[in-house]
Amino acid sequence: MLLLYHVVIVIALLSGCSWAAPECKRNSEYCQDRAMHPDMEEPKQKEQQPRLAGEENSAYWRDQGVQFIKQKLSEQANVGKAKNVIMFLGDGMGVTTTSAARNLLGGEEKSLSFDHFPYTGLSKTYAVDLTVPDSACTATAYLCGVKGQEGTIGVTGAVPRTDCTVKLDESTNVDSIAKWAMDAGKWAGLVTTTRVTHASPAGVYAHIAERDWESDTDVADDCGQNSGVEDIAYQLIKGEVGSKLKLILGGGRKNFVDKTLADWGKRSDGLDLIEEFQMESAGNAYVTSAEELMALDVTKPERVMGLFQNDHLLYHLQDLEQASGQPTLEQMTRKAIEYMSQNEQGYFLFIEGGRIDHAHHDNYARMALDETIEFSKAIAAARELTSEEDTLLVITADHSHAFTYSGYGYRGADVFGTAPANGNDKKPHMILSYANGPSAEHFYNADTMERIDPTTLIKGHHEDEFPAGVPLDSETHGGDDVLVYALGPWSHLFTGVYEQSAIPHMMAYSACLGDGLTMCSSSQKT
């Protein structure tokens, strides 16, 4: 390795390559460390945010450490029974995403609303067939307690993706914690910023071998007509679990309506499943805008469905521009809790910030981090509206992304800006970037084999693409473990490193749901 390092230095010198760091004239070990941790020029901008008062003194940090210990010593495990369980899913919200997002709150030292939850753990996200999973098989894991194959939802790991016989063999189906909750007399519901038939929310109620079978048209494309496979939208309105959900809020109207009945419809079976939901009972309420949702008297509806876009909800930053009338995730969360809290037996509620993932797939770093802040706001609202004495809050991600937060940026610098030191090609590089994705071709000239200066392309717009290495149509997920944060009854169970499929079993334990081990069954045996 040392010889290789010397060879690289010689080649660079002979080729006239200019290094960002000063020439190193000391021993090879020192020089190698210097290359990994370069001295960087002071930033030219004078608007540098000052350090916090006291940060340069040891007493400042020692006091923080002492206060943290005192906080941990004061915590007592809550071993009461959870009346309510709310699971928040930040789709694609890996550790680099949450770390970088704090800068949008005013600095690296700031905290997201869930950073101060007393208990955290790590879940392993791999699938039965892949080391890096998708949002379908992970939904089966964290909602049904069973790992499956990529692209499948609510079925065992024996079912391969696009198996058109899965719905015909119900022995392969696995139920979610939403059904466990309803079997116990609780209400269940879902909230998402994606289509309500998308992979993550579908894990609440669907059994399907292909996450893309959101409408009957999608099923027919793969399995032909009259296959007997019920699409995801149909399962939401007519299925055993979907038809009993008390609350459904999100996007995706197109998958519920035949294309001959509306120009935005996608179905081919002549059905209008939205109308069927409304006709099922006079007590069913259907809303299509933030105004209608916020005006809804929650004491009146028997069930509530809100579909606010034909497709996914707009990104929050897009909606600020377009003023589409859709609700924010925080607004949906507040209304959902207000409605669900009416059940004396309690409830299970699944809430997804789903567009963090979509932004990363397109290398839209600004929108990914903004969606993370919106997700944090929704969690803050849930904590405000519930009591940790009887409500378990669990916050996690389904998977990470190939998203990097690097470059030795200075404190207070714009996280969307450039790193202090240029690359060896004398061109700047960004603090935020991706290992792969669709932006790669814009930041590299294949003819000249040179990087494009990223500052010529990144101008401060929310749809700026950030640099990627490998050119792909869509940036990929990451295989790293994801954090789990917990607050409320039995939240101390969520510490350690565990399989993602353990999450619903721990939630069920706290609320005495399902036929597995629960606090009720274990207390009866002792």
C-alpha positions as a Python dict, from the first residue, in 0.01 Angstrom:
ca = {
    (1, 'M'): (0, 0, 0),
    (2, 'L'): (289, 236, 87),
    (3, 'L'): (460, 160, -244),
    (4, 'L'): (137, 229, -430),
    (5, 'Y'): (109, 563, -252),
    (6, 'H'): (461, 661, -366),
    (7, 'V'): (382, 557, -723),
    (8, 'V'): (71, 777, -722),
    (9, 'I'): (276, 1075, -600),
    (10, 'V'): (538, 1025, -873),
    (11, 'I'): (278, 992, -1148),
    (12, 'A'): (101, 1303, -1028),
    (13, 'L'): (421, 1507, -1026),
    (14, 'L'): (527, 1388, -1371),
    (15, 'S'): (186, 1464, -1517),
    (16, 'G'): (187, 1817, -1383),
    (17, 'C'): (-118, 1749, -1165),
    (18, 'S'): (-183, 2028, -912),
    (19, 'W'): (-263, 1920, -557),
    (20, 'A'): (-500, 2119, -339),
    (21, 'A'): (-285, 2070, -29),
    (22, 'P'): (75, 2203, 0),
    (23, 'E'): (355, 1966, -99),
    (24, 'C'): (440, 1727, 182),
    (25, 'K'): (813, 1691, 255),
    (26, 'R'): (805, 1481, 571),
    (27, 'N'): (797, 1104, 624),
    (28, 'S'): (560, 890, 418),
    (29, 'E'): (328, 804, 708),
    (30, 'Y'): (283, 1170, 793),
    (31, 'C'): (223, 1258, 428),
    (32, 'Q'): (-37, 986, 387),
    (33, 'D'): (-229, 1111, 690),
    (34, 'R'): (-197, 1467, 558),
    (35, 'A'): (-355, 1361, 229),
    (36, 'M'): (-652, 1212, 414),
    (37, 'H'): (-692, 1514, 643),
    (38, 'P'): (-569, 1812, 439),
    (39, 'D'): (-501, 2162, 563),
    (40, 'M'): (-759, 2381, 395),
    (41, 'E'): (-760, 2745, 312),
    (42, 'E'): (-975, 2967, 529),
    (43, 'P'): (-1314, 3036, 370),
    (44, 'K'): (-1331, 3354, 169),
    (45, 'Q'): (-1682, 3447, 280),
    (46, 'K'): (-1693, 3683, 577),
    (47, 'E'): (-2048, 3597, 677),
    (48, 'Q'): (-1917, 3293, 864),
    (49, 'Q'): (-2152, 3201, 1146),
    (50, 'P'): (-1968, 3241, 1481),
    (51, 'R'): (-1917, 2947, 1710),
    (52, 'L'): (-2153, 2919, 2004),
    (53, 'A'): (-2046, 3099, 2318),
    (54, 'G'): (-1824, 2878, 2530),
    (55, 'E'): (-1751, 2610, 2270),
    (56, 'E'): (-1377, 2675, 2284),
    (57, 'N'): (-1366, 2605, 2658),
    (58, 'S'): (-1341, 2253, 2797),
    (59, 'A'): (-1596, 2335, 3068),
    (60, 'Y'): (-1864, 2385, 2801),
    (61, 'W'): (-1832, 2029, 2671),
    (62, 'R'): (-1778, 1871, 3010),
    (63, 'D'): (-2095, 2033, 3138),
    (64, 'Q'): (-2286, 1899, 2838),
    (65, 'G'): (-2157, 1549, 2915),
    (66, 'V'): (-2256, 1577, 3281),
    (67, 'Q'): (-2602, 1705, 3195),
    (68, 'F'): (-2654, 1418, 2954),
    (69, 'I'): (-2557, 1165, 3222),
    (70, 'K'): (-2796, 1328, 3469),
    (71, 'Q'): (-3072, 1314, 3209),
    (72, 'K'): (-3013, 943, 3149),
    (73, 'L'): (-3000, 870, 3522),
    (74, 'S'): (-3334, 1041, 3571),
    (75, 'E'): (-3509, 827, 3310),
    (76, 'Q'): (-3722, 544, 3433),
    (77, 'A'): (-3848, 266, 3212),
    (78, 'N'): (-4219, 296, 3141),
    (79, 'V'): (-4364, -52, 3178),
    (80, 'G'): (-4727, 44, 3149),
    (81, 'K'): (-4956, -80, 2875),
    (82, 'A'): (-4962, 130, 2560),
    (83, 'K'): (-5313, 236, 2467),
    (84, 'N'): (-5195, 390, 2139),
    (85, 'V'): (-4907, 316, 1903),
    (86, 'I'): (-4792, 564, 1639),
    (87, 'M'): (-4524, 458, 1397),
    (88, 'F'): (-4350, 728, 1193),
    (89, 'L'): (-4162, 611, 885),
    (90, 'G'): (-3914, 845, 717),
    (91, 'D'): (-3876, 669, 384),
    (92, 'G'): (-3508, 665, 290),
    (93, 'M'): (-3412, 869, 598),
    (94, 'G'): (-3063, 738, 667),
    (95, 'V'): (-2822, 879, 924),
    (96, 'T'): (-2650, 1110, 675),
    (97, 'T'): (-2992, 1257, 591),
    (98, 'T'): (-3086, 1339, 950),
    (99, 'S'): (-2736, 1470, 1027),
    (100, 'A'): (-2731, 1702, 727),
    (101, 'A'): (-3091, 1814, 783),
    (102, 'R'): (-3004, 1968, 1120),
    (103, 'N'): (-2823, 2243, 932),
    (104, 'L'): (-3160, 2364, 803),
    (105, 'L'): (-3261, 2429, 1164),
    (106, 'G'): (-2972, 2669, 1210),
    (107, 'G'): (-2662, 2462, 1267),
    (108, 'E'): (-2505, 2122, 1319),
    (109, 'E'): (-2567, 2146, 1693),
    (110, 'K'): (-2945, 2177, 1647),
    (111, 'S'): (-3182, 1886, 1703),
    (112, 'L'): (-3467, 1730, 1513),
    (113, 'S'): (-3781, 1676, 1718),
    (114, 'F'): (-3703, 1309, 1773),
    (115, 'D'): (-3331, 1346, 1852),
    (116, 'H'): (-3416, 1376, 2221),
    (117, 'F'): (-3621, 1059, 2242),
    (118, 'P'): (-3480, 859, 2534),
    (119, 'Y'): (-3419, 531, 2354),
    (120, 'T'): (-3256, 457, 2021),
    (121, 'G'): (-3146, 144, 1840),
    (122, 'L'): (-3038, 24, 1498),
    (123, 'S'): (-3230, -207, 1270),
    (124, 'K'): (-3079, -429, 1000),
    (125, 'T'): (-3267, -370, 677),
    (126, 'Y'): (-3156, -644, 436),
    (127, 'A'): (-3420, -851, 256),
    (128, 'V'): (-3452, -1228, 216),
    (129, 'D'): (-3298, -1204, -131),
    (130, 'L'): (-3101, -877, -134),
    (131, 'T'): (-2845, -703, 85),
    (132, 'V'): (-2998, -363, 4),
    (133, 'P'): (-3379, -361, 28),
    (134, 'D'): (-3664, -162, -122),
    (135, 'S'): (-3964, -1, 48),
    (136, 'A'): (-4192, -297, -13),
    (137, 'C'): (-4011, -580, 162),
    (138, 'T'): (-3908, -344, 442),
    (139, 'A'): (-4274, -253, 499),
    (140, 'T'): (-4347, -622, 545),
    (141, 'A'): (-4065, -635, 801),
    (142, 'Y'): (-4149, -334, 1019),
    (143, 'L'): (-4528, -378, 996),
    (144, 'C'): (-4581, -754, 970),
    (145, 'G'): (-4276, -880, 1158),
    (146, 'V'): (-4159, -1104, 874),
    (147, 'K'): (-3889, -1043, 613),
    (148, 'G'): (-3976, -1098, 249),
    (149, 'Q'): (-3824, -1066, -94),
    (150, 'E'): (-3767, -733, -267),
    (151, 'G'): (-4077, -584, -429),
    (152, 'T'): (-4326, -796, -232),
    (153, 'I'): (-4566, -674, 36),
    (154, 'G'): (-4745, -863, 312),
    (155, 'V'): (-4626, -1208, 202),
    (156, 'T'): (-4361, -1450, 324),
    (157, 'G'): (-4007, -1476, 195),
    (158, 'A'): (-4109, -1780, -9),
    (159, 'V'): (-4296, -1557, -255),
    (160, 'P'): (-4085, -1422, -544),
    (161, 'R'): (-4157, -1085, -696),
    (162, 'T'): (-4429, -1076, -966),
    (163, 'D'): (-4572, -1415, -867),
    (164, 'C'): (-4924, -1398, -1012),
    (165, 'T'): (-5049, -1685, -794),
    (166, 'V'): (-4976, -1529, -455),
    (167, 'K'): (-5325, -1398, -387),
    (168, 'L'): (-5463, -1739, -470),
    (169, 'D'): (-5261, -1897, -188),
    (170, 'E'): (-5352, -1713, 130),
    (171, 'S'): (-5115, -1928, 335),
    (172, 'T'): (-4835, -1702, 209),
    (173, 'N'): (-5003, -1389, 345),
    (174, 'V'): (-4881, -1224, 666),
    (175, 'D'): (-5088, -969, 858),
    (176, 'S'): (-4967, -632, 980),
    (177, 'I'): (-4983, -482, 1327),
    (178, 'A'): (-5278, -276, 1200),
    (179, 'K'): (-5485, -594, 1186),
    (180, 'W'): (-5354, -706, 1524),
    (181, 'A'): (-5472, -372, 1662),
    (182, 'M'): (-5817, -396, 1504),
    (183, 'D'): (-5858, -751, 1633),
    (184, 'A'): (-5798, -605, 1981),
    (185, 'G'): (-6074, -346, 1937),
    (186, 'K'): (-5848, -58, 1843),
    (187, 'W'): (-5876, 169, 1542),
    (188, 'A'): (-5612, 169, 1271),
    (189, 'G'): (-5522, 425, 1007),
    (190, 'L'): (-5252, 556, 778),
    (191, 'V'): (-5112, 890, 668),
    (192, 'T'): (-4857, 939, 389),
    (193, 'T'): (-4716, 1201, 154),
    (194, 'T'): (-4704, 938, -123),
    (195, 'R'): (-4986, 756, -297),
    (196, 'V'): (-5181, 564, -34),
    (197, 'T'): (-5125, 258, -254),
    (198, 'H'): (-4748, 304, -256),
    (199, 'A'): (-4516, 42, -108),
    (200, 'S'): (-4484, 168, 250),
    (201, 'P'): (-4851, 239, 330),
    (202, 'A'): (-4955, -73, 140),
    (203, 'G'): (-4771, -274, 405),
    (204, 'V'): (-5050, -177, 645),
    (205, 'Y'): (-5322, -364, 455),
    (206, 'A'): (-5209, -539, 133),
    (207, 'H'): (-5084, -884, 31),
    (208, 'I'): (-4917, -862, -309),
    (209, 'A'): (-4620, -1006, -498),
    (210, 'E'): (-4550, -686, -691),
    (211, 'R'): (-4544, -341, -534),
    (212, 'D'): (-4626, -183, -873),
    (213, 'W'): (-4965, -354, -894),
    (214, 'E'): (-5139, -47, -755),
    (215, 'S'): (-5433, -66, -999),
    (216, 'D'): (-5599, -345, -1197),
    (217, 'T'): (-5435, -211, -1512),
    (218, 'D'): (-5094, -278, -1358),
    (219, 'V'): (-5194, -633, -1266),
    (220, 'A'): (-5323, -705, -1617),
    (221, 'D'): (-4995, -592, -1769),
    (222, 'D'): (-4808, -867, -1582),
    (223, 'C'): (-5068, -1137, -1515),
    (224, 'G'): (-5323, -1086, -1790),
    (225, 'Q'): (-5696, -1028, -1754),
    (226, 'N'): (-5898, -1225, -1496),
    (227, 'S'): (-5590, -1343, -1308),
    (228, 'G'): (-5772, -1329, -977),
    (229, 'V'): (-5504, -1101, -830),
    (230, 'E'): (-5658, -808, -647),
    (231, 'D'): (-5465, -485, -698),
    (232, 'I'): (-5350, -273, -404),
    (233, 'A'): (-5614, 1, -443),
    (234, 'Y'): (-5887, -264, -454),
    (235, 'Q'): (-5748, -425, -139),
    (236, 'L'): (-5755, -88, 36),
    (237, 'I'): (-6125, -38, -36),
    (238, 'K'): (-6247, -400, -40),
    (239, 'G'): (-5986, -602, 147),
    (240, 'E'): (-6015, -753, 493),
    (241, 'V'): (-5788, -491, 654),
    (242, 'G'): (-5819, -199, 412),
    (243, 'S'): (-6198, -188, 430),
    (244, 'K'): (-6180, -150, 809),
    (245, 'L'): (-5919, 124, 833),
    (246, 'K'): (-6074, 424, 1003),
    (247, 'L'): (-5846, 683, 844),
    (248, 'I'): (-5667, 705, 507),
    (249, 'L'): (-5483, 1026, 414),
    (250, 'G'): (-5242, 1079, 125),
    (251, 'G'): (-5229, 1092, -253),
    (252, 'G'): (-5294, 862, -546),
    (253, 'R'): (-5651, 921, -667),
    (254, 'K'): (-5566, 781, -1011),
    (255, 'N'): (-5545, 420, -894),
    (256, 'F'): (-5904, 421, -765),
    (257, 'V'): (-6095, 541, -1071),
    (258, 'D'): (-6145, 396, -1421),
    (259, 'K'): (-5985, 599, -1700),
    (260, 'T'): (-6319, 622, -1881),
    (261, 'L'): (-6475, 793, -1579),
    (262, 'A'): (-6204, 1056, -1528),
    (263, 'D'): (-5922, 1176, -1751),
    (264, 'W'): (-5679, 1126, -1462),
    (265, 'G'): (-5803, 774, -1383),
    (266, 'K'): (-5591, 465, -1439),
    (267, 'R'): (-5819, 168, -1377),
    (268, 'S'): (-5959, -51, -1656),
    (269, 'D'): (-6236, -240, -1473),
    (270, 'G'): (-6501, 33, -1483),
    (271, 'L'): (-6483, 91, -1107),
    (272, 'D'): (-6484, 413, -912),
    (273, 'L'): (-6353, 294, -576),
    (274, 'I'): (-6373, 644, -428),
    (275, 'E'): (-6744, 652, -497),
    (276, 'E'): (-6780, 303, -355),
    (277, 'F'): (-6610, 421, -34),
    (278, 'Q'): (-6858, 705, -9),
    (279, 'M'): (-7157, 483, -90),
    (280, 'E'): (-7056, 221, 165),
    (281, 'S'): (-7192, 437, 446),
    (282, 'A'): (-7341, 781, 483),
    (283, 'G'): (-7094, 825, 766),
    (284, 'N'): (-6788, 795, 544),
    (285, 'A'): (-6621, 1130, 478),
    (286, 'Y'): (-6411, 1202, 170),
    (287, 'V'): (-6195, 1515, 145),
    (288, 'T'): (-5966, 1646, -128),
    (289, 'S'): (-5796, 1957, 11),
    (290, 'A'): (-5631, 2095, 322),
    (291, 'E'): (-5924, 2330, 369),
    (292, 'E'): (-6175, 2045, 367),
    (293, 'L'): (-5959, 1833, 598),
    (294, 'M'): (-5904, 2105, 857),
    (295, 'A'): (-6274, 2198, 852),
    (296, 'L'): (-6380, 1838, 914),
    (297, 'D'): (-6570, 1780, 1237),
    (298, 'V'): (-6398, 1464, 1359),
    (299, 'T'): (-6690, 1367, 1582),
    (300, 'K'): (-6915, 1293, 1283),
    (301, 'P'): (-6743, 1064, 1029),
    (302, 'E'): (-6756, 689, 1063),
    (303, 'R'): (-6445, 666, 846),
    (304, 'V'): (-6227, 929, 678),
    (305, 'M'): (-6047, 917, 345),
    (306, 'G'): (-5853, 1211, 206),
    (307, 'L'): (-5686, 1191, -135),
    (308, 'F'): (-5518, 1522, -212),
    (309, 'Q'): (-5342, 1459, -544),
    (310, 'N'): (-5389, 1227, -841),
    (311, 'D'): (-5037, 1101, -781),
    (312, 'H'): (-4798, 1156, -489),
    (313, 'L'): (-4838, 1472, -288),
    (314, 'L'): (-4616, 1749, -417),
    (315, 'Y'): (-4287, 1805, -241),
    (316, 'H'): (-4334, 2064, 32),
    (317, 'L'): (-4111, 2314, -153),
    (318, 'Q'): (-4303, 2258, -476),
    (319, 'D'): (-4633, 2313, -297),
    (320, 'L'): (-4507, 2641, -155),
    (321, 'E'): (-4456, 2754, -516),
    (322, 'Q'): (-4776, 2613, -661),
    (323, 'A'): (-5017, 2655, -367),
    (324, 'S'): (-5199, 2338, -469),
    (325, 'G'): (-5417, 2326, -160),
    (326, 'Q'): (-5278, 1997, -32),
    (327, 'P'): (-5221, 1962, 346),
    (328, 'T'): (-4878, 1939, 504),
    (329, 'L'): (-4771, 1623, 683),
    (330, 'E'): (-4804, 1808, 1012),
    (331, 'Q'): (-5162, 1909, 932),
    (332, 'M'): (-5254, 1553, 838),
    (333, 'T'): (-5088, 1423, 1155),
    (334, 'R'): (-5275, 1664, 1380),
    (335, 'K'): (-5612, 1582, 1224),
    (336, 'A'): (-5540, 1210, 1228),
    (337, 'I'): (-5459, 1206, 1600),
    (338, 'E'): (-5758, 1426, 1676),
    (339, 'Y'): (-5982, 1178, 1496),
    (340, 'M'): (-5824, 853, 1614),
    (341, 'S'): (-5816, 962, 1978),
    (342, 'Q'): (-6193, 930, 1996),
    (343, 'N'): (-6169, 552, 2033),
    (344, 'E'): (-6160, 463, 2401),
    (345, 'Q'): (-5978, 140, 2320),
    (346, 'G'): (-5693, 325, 2151),
    (347, 'Y'): (-5543, 305, 1803),
    (348, 'F'): (-5251, 216, 1576),
    (349, 'L'): (-5148, 489, 1333),
    (350, 'F'): (-4888, 466, 1056),
    (351, 'I'): (-4749, 801, 936),
    (352, 'E'): (-4501, 823, 649),
    (353, 'G'): (-4282, 1104, 524),
    (354, 'G'): (-4246, 929, 193),
    (355, 'R'): (-4093, 1187, -34),
    (356, 'I'): (-3756, 1201, 139),
    (357, 'D'): (-3686, 885, -57),
    (358, 'H'): (-3809, 1020, -390),
    (359, 'A'): (-3594, 1332, -365),
    (360, 'H'): (-3283, 1125, -299),
    (361, 'H'): (-3358, 901, -598),
    (362, 'D'): (-3344, 1211, -819),
    (363, 'N'): (-3036, 1353, -640),
    (364, 'Y'): (-3250, 1643, -511),
    (365, 'A'): (-3062, 1700, -186),
    (366, 'R'): (-3243, 2024, -94),
    (367, 'M'): (-3585, 1868, -119),
    (368, 'A'): (-3478, 1551, 64),
    (369, 'L'): (-3358, 1754, 363),
    (370, 'D'): (-3662, 1983, 355),
    (371, 'E'): (-3892, 1679, 357),
    (372, 'T'): (-3697, 1555, 661),
    (373, 'I'): (-3769, 1883, 841),
    (374, 'E'): (-4139, 1850, 755),
    (375, 'F'): (-4129, 1496, 892),
    (376, 'S'): (-3974, 1627, 1213),
    (377, 'K'): (-4253, 1886, 1246),
    (378, 'A'): (-4516, 1613, 1223),
    (379, 'I'): (-4344, 1414, 1499),
    (380, 'A'): (-4329, 1725, 1718),
    (381, 'A'): (-4704, 1765, 1670),
    (382, 'A'): (-4768, 1403, 1766),
    (383, 'R'): (-4565, 1441, 2082),
    (384, 'E'): (-4758, 1756, 2168),
    (385, 'L'): (-5097, 1589, 2118),
    (386, 'T'): (-5026, 1260, 2299),
    (387, 'S'): (-4901, 1149, 2638),
    (388, 'E'): (-4592, 934, 2673),
    (389, 'E'): (-4769, 763, 2960),
    (390, 'D'): (-5005, 574, 2729),
    (391, 'T'): (-4878, 633, 2373),
    (392, 'L'): (-4575, 464, 2220),
    (393, 'L'): (-4406, 667, 1947),
    (394, 'V'): (-4164, 481, 1720),
    (395, 'I'): (-3969, 669, 1454),
    (396, 'T'): (-3750, 494, 1199),
    (397, 'A'): (-3657, 461, 833),
    (398, 'D'): (-3707, 168, 601),
    (399, 'H'): (-3362, 200, 443),
    (400, 'S'): (-3084, 447, 378),
    (401, 'H'): (-2952, 602, 55),
    (402, 'A'): (-2623, 641, -130),
    (403, 'F'): (-2606, 996, 8),
    (404, 'T'): (-2288, 1147, 149),
    (405, 'Y'): (-2227, 1438, 386),
    (406, 'S'): (-1855, 1508, 373),
    (407, 'G'): (-1577, 1744, 268),
    (408, 'Y'): (-1463, 1902, 597),
    (409, 'G'): (-1705, 2193, 574),
    (410, 'Y'): (-1663, 2482, 818),
    (411, 'R'): (-1909, 2534, 1101),
    (412, 'G'): (-2192, 2759, 997),
    (413, 'A'): (-2123, 2718, 625),
    (414, 'D'): (-2406, 2649, 382),
    (415, 'V'): (-2457, 2272, 381),
    (416, 'F'): (-2563, 2302, 17),
    (417, 'G'): (-2238, 2476, -69),
    (418, 'T'): (-1888, 2365, -161),
    (419, 'A'): (-1626, 2205, 61),
    (420, 'P'): (-1334, 2433, 155),
    (421, 'A'): (-1068, 2246, -44),
    (422, 'N'): (-1086, 2195, -419),
    (423, 'G'): (-1033, 1856, -577),
    (424, 'N'): (-702, 1759, -734),
    (425, 'D'): (-847, 1886, -1062),
    (426, 'K'): (-860, 2237, -909),
    (427, 'K'): (-1241, 2233, -923),
    (428, 'P'): (-1469, 2265, -619),
    (429, 'H'): (-1674, 1978, -483),
    (430, 'M'): (-1995, 1985, -283),
    (431, 'I'): (-2046, 1902, 83),
    (432, 'L'): (-2346, 1691, -20),
    (433, 'S'): (-2323, 1434, -298),
    (434, 'Y'): (-2433, 1087, -405),
    (435, 'A'): (-2249, 769, -494),
    (436, 'N'): (-2475, 724, -795),
    (437, 'G'): (-2782, 862, -970),
    (438, 'P'): (-2921, 1048, -1271),
    (439, 'S'): (-2718, 1365, -1211),
    (440, 'A'): (-2383, 1193, -1280),
    (441, 'E'): (-2387, 1262, -1652),
    (442, 'H'): (-2434, 1636, -1589),
    (443, 'F'): (-2132, 1664, -1362),
    (444, 'Y'): (-1882, 1470, -1573),
    (445, 'N'): (-1773, 1524, -1932),
    (446, 'A'): (-1716, 1176, -2073),
    (447, 'D'): (-1542, 1312, -2385),
    (448, 'T'): (-1275, 1505, -2199),
    (449, 'M'): (-1285, 1278, -1893),
    (450, 'E'): (-1316, 1580, -1666),
    (451, 'R'): (-1548, 1684, -1386),
    (452, 'I'): (-1780, 1975, -1449),
    (453, 'D'): (-1751, 2253, -1192),
    (454, 'P'): (-2061, 2182, -979),
    (455, 'T'): (-2108, 2550, -895),
    (456, 'T'): (-2196, 2615, -1260),
    (457, 'L'): (-2497, 2384, -1223),
    (458, 'I'): (-2609, 2428, -862),
    (459, 'K'): (-2776, 2767, -833),
    (460, 'G'): (-2986, 2747, -517),
    (461, 'H'): (-3312, 2613, -663),
    (462, 'H'): (-3489, 2334, -477),
    (463, 'E'): (-3473, 2114, -788),
    (464, 'D'): (-3096, 2146, -819),
    (465, 'E'): (-2940, 1805, -878),
    (466, 'F'): (-2639, 1735, -659),
    (467, 'P'): (-2335, 1549, -797),
    (468, 'A'): (-2336, 1172, -830),
    (469, 'G'): (-2059, 930, -919),
    (470, 'V'): (-2202, 640, -1116),
    (471, 'P'): (-2461, 734, -1381),
    (472, 'L'): (-2792, 556, -1313),
    (473, 'D'): (-3151, 640, -1403),
    (474, 'S'): (-3232, 649, -1032),
    (475, 'E'): (-3004, 679, -728),
    (476, 'T'): (-2999, 364, -518),
    (477, 'H'): (-3083, 281, -161),
    (478, 'G'): (-2808, 215, 92),
    (479, 'G'): (-2759, -105, 287),
    (480, 'D'): (-2651, 53, 615),
    (481, 'D'): (-2850, 4, 934),
    (482, 'V'): (-3111, 270, 1015),
    (483, 'L'): (-3186, 434, 1347),
    (484, 'V'): (-3498, 362, 1551),
    (485, 'Y'): (-3615, 619, 1806),
    (486, 'A'): (-3874, 539, 2072),
    (487, 'L'): (-4070, 720, 2343),
    (488, 'G'): (-4345, 590, 2569),
    (489, 'P'): (-4447, 254, 2718),
    (490, 'W'): (-4177, -11, 2674),
    (491, 'S'): (-3970, 220, 2455),
    (492, 'H'): (-3658, 83, 2626),
    (493, 'L'): (-3710, -237, 2426),
    (494, 'F'): (-3596, -54, 2113),
    (495, 'T'): (-3230, -27, 2215),
    (496, 'G'): (-2951, -235, 2063),
    (497, 'V'): (-2907, -373, 1712),
    (498, 'Y'): (-3182, -598, 1581),
    (499, 'E'): (-3359, -722, 1273),
    (500, 'Q'): (-3605, -475, 1122),
    (501, 'S'): (-3871, -743, 1152),
    (502, 'A'): (-3847, -722, 1533),
    (503, 'I'): (-4002, -373, 1536),
    (504, 'P'): (-4373, -467, 1514),
    (505, 'H'): (-4327, -741, 1772),
    (506, 'M'): (-4189, -486, 2018),
    (507, 'M'): (-4474, -245, 1941),
    (508, 'A'): (-4722, -529, 1987),
    (509, 'Y'): (-4559, -627, 2317),
    (510, 'S'): (-4620, -279, 2458),
    (511, 'A'): (-4988, -271, 2361),
    (512, 'C'): (-5083, -640, 2401),
    (513, 'L'): (-5155, -693, 2032),
    (514, 'G'): (-5147, -1015, 1832),
    (515, 'D'): (-5095, -1371, 1949),
    (516, 'G'): (-4722, -1344, 2020),
    (517, 'L'): (-4540, -1248, 2337),
    (518, 'T'): (-4687, -934, 2496),
    (519, 'M'): (-4662, -759, 2830),
    (520, 'C'): (-5006, -900, 2909),
    (521, 'S'): (-4915, -1261, 2833),
    (522, 'S'): (-4579, -1240, 3011),
    (523, 'S'): (-4731, -1080, 3322),
    (524, 'Q'): (-4991, -1354, 3341),
    (525, 'K'): (-4719, -1618, 3351),
    (526, 'T'): (-4523, -1455, 3635),
}
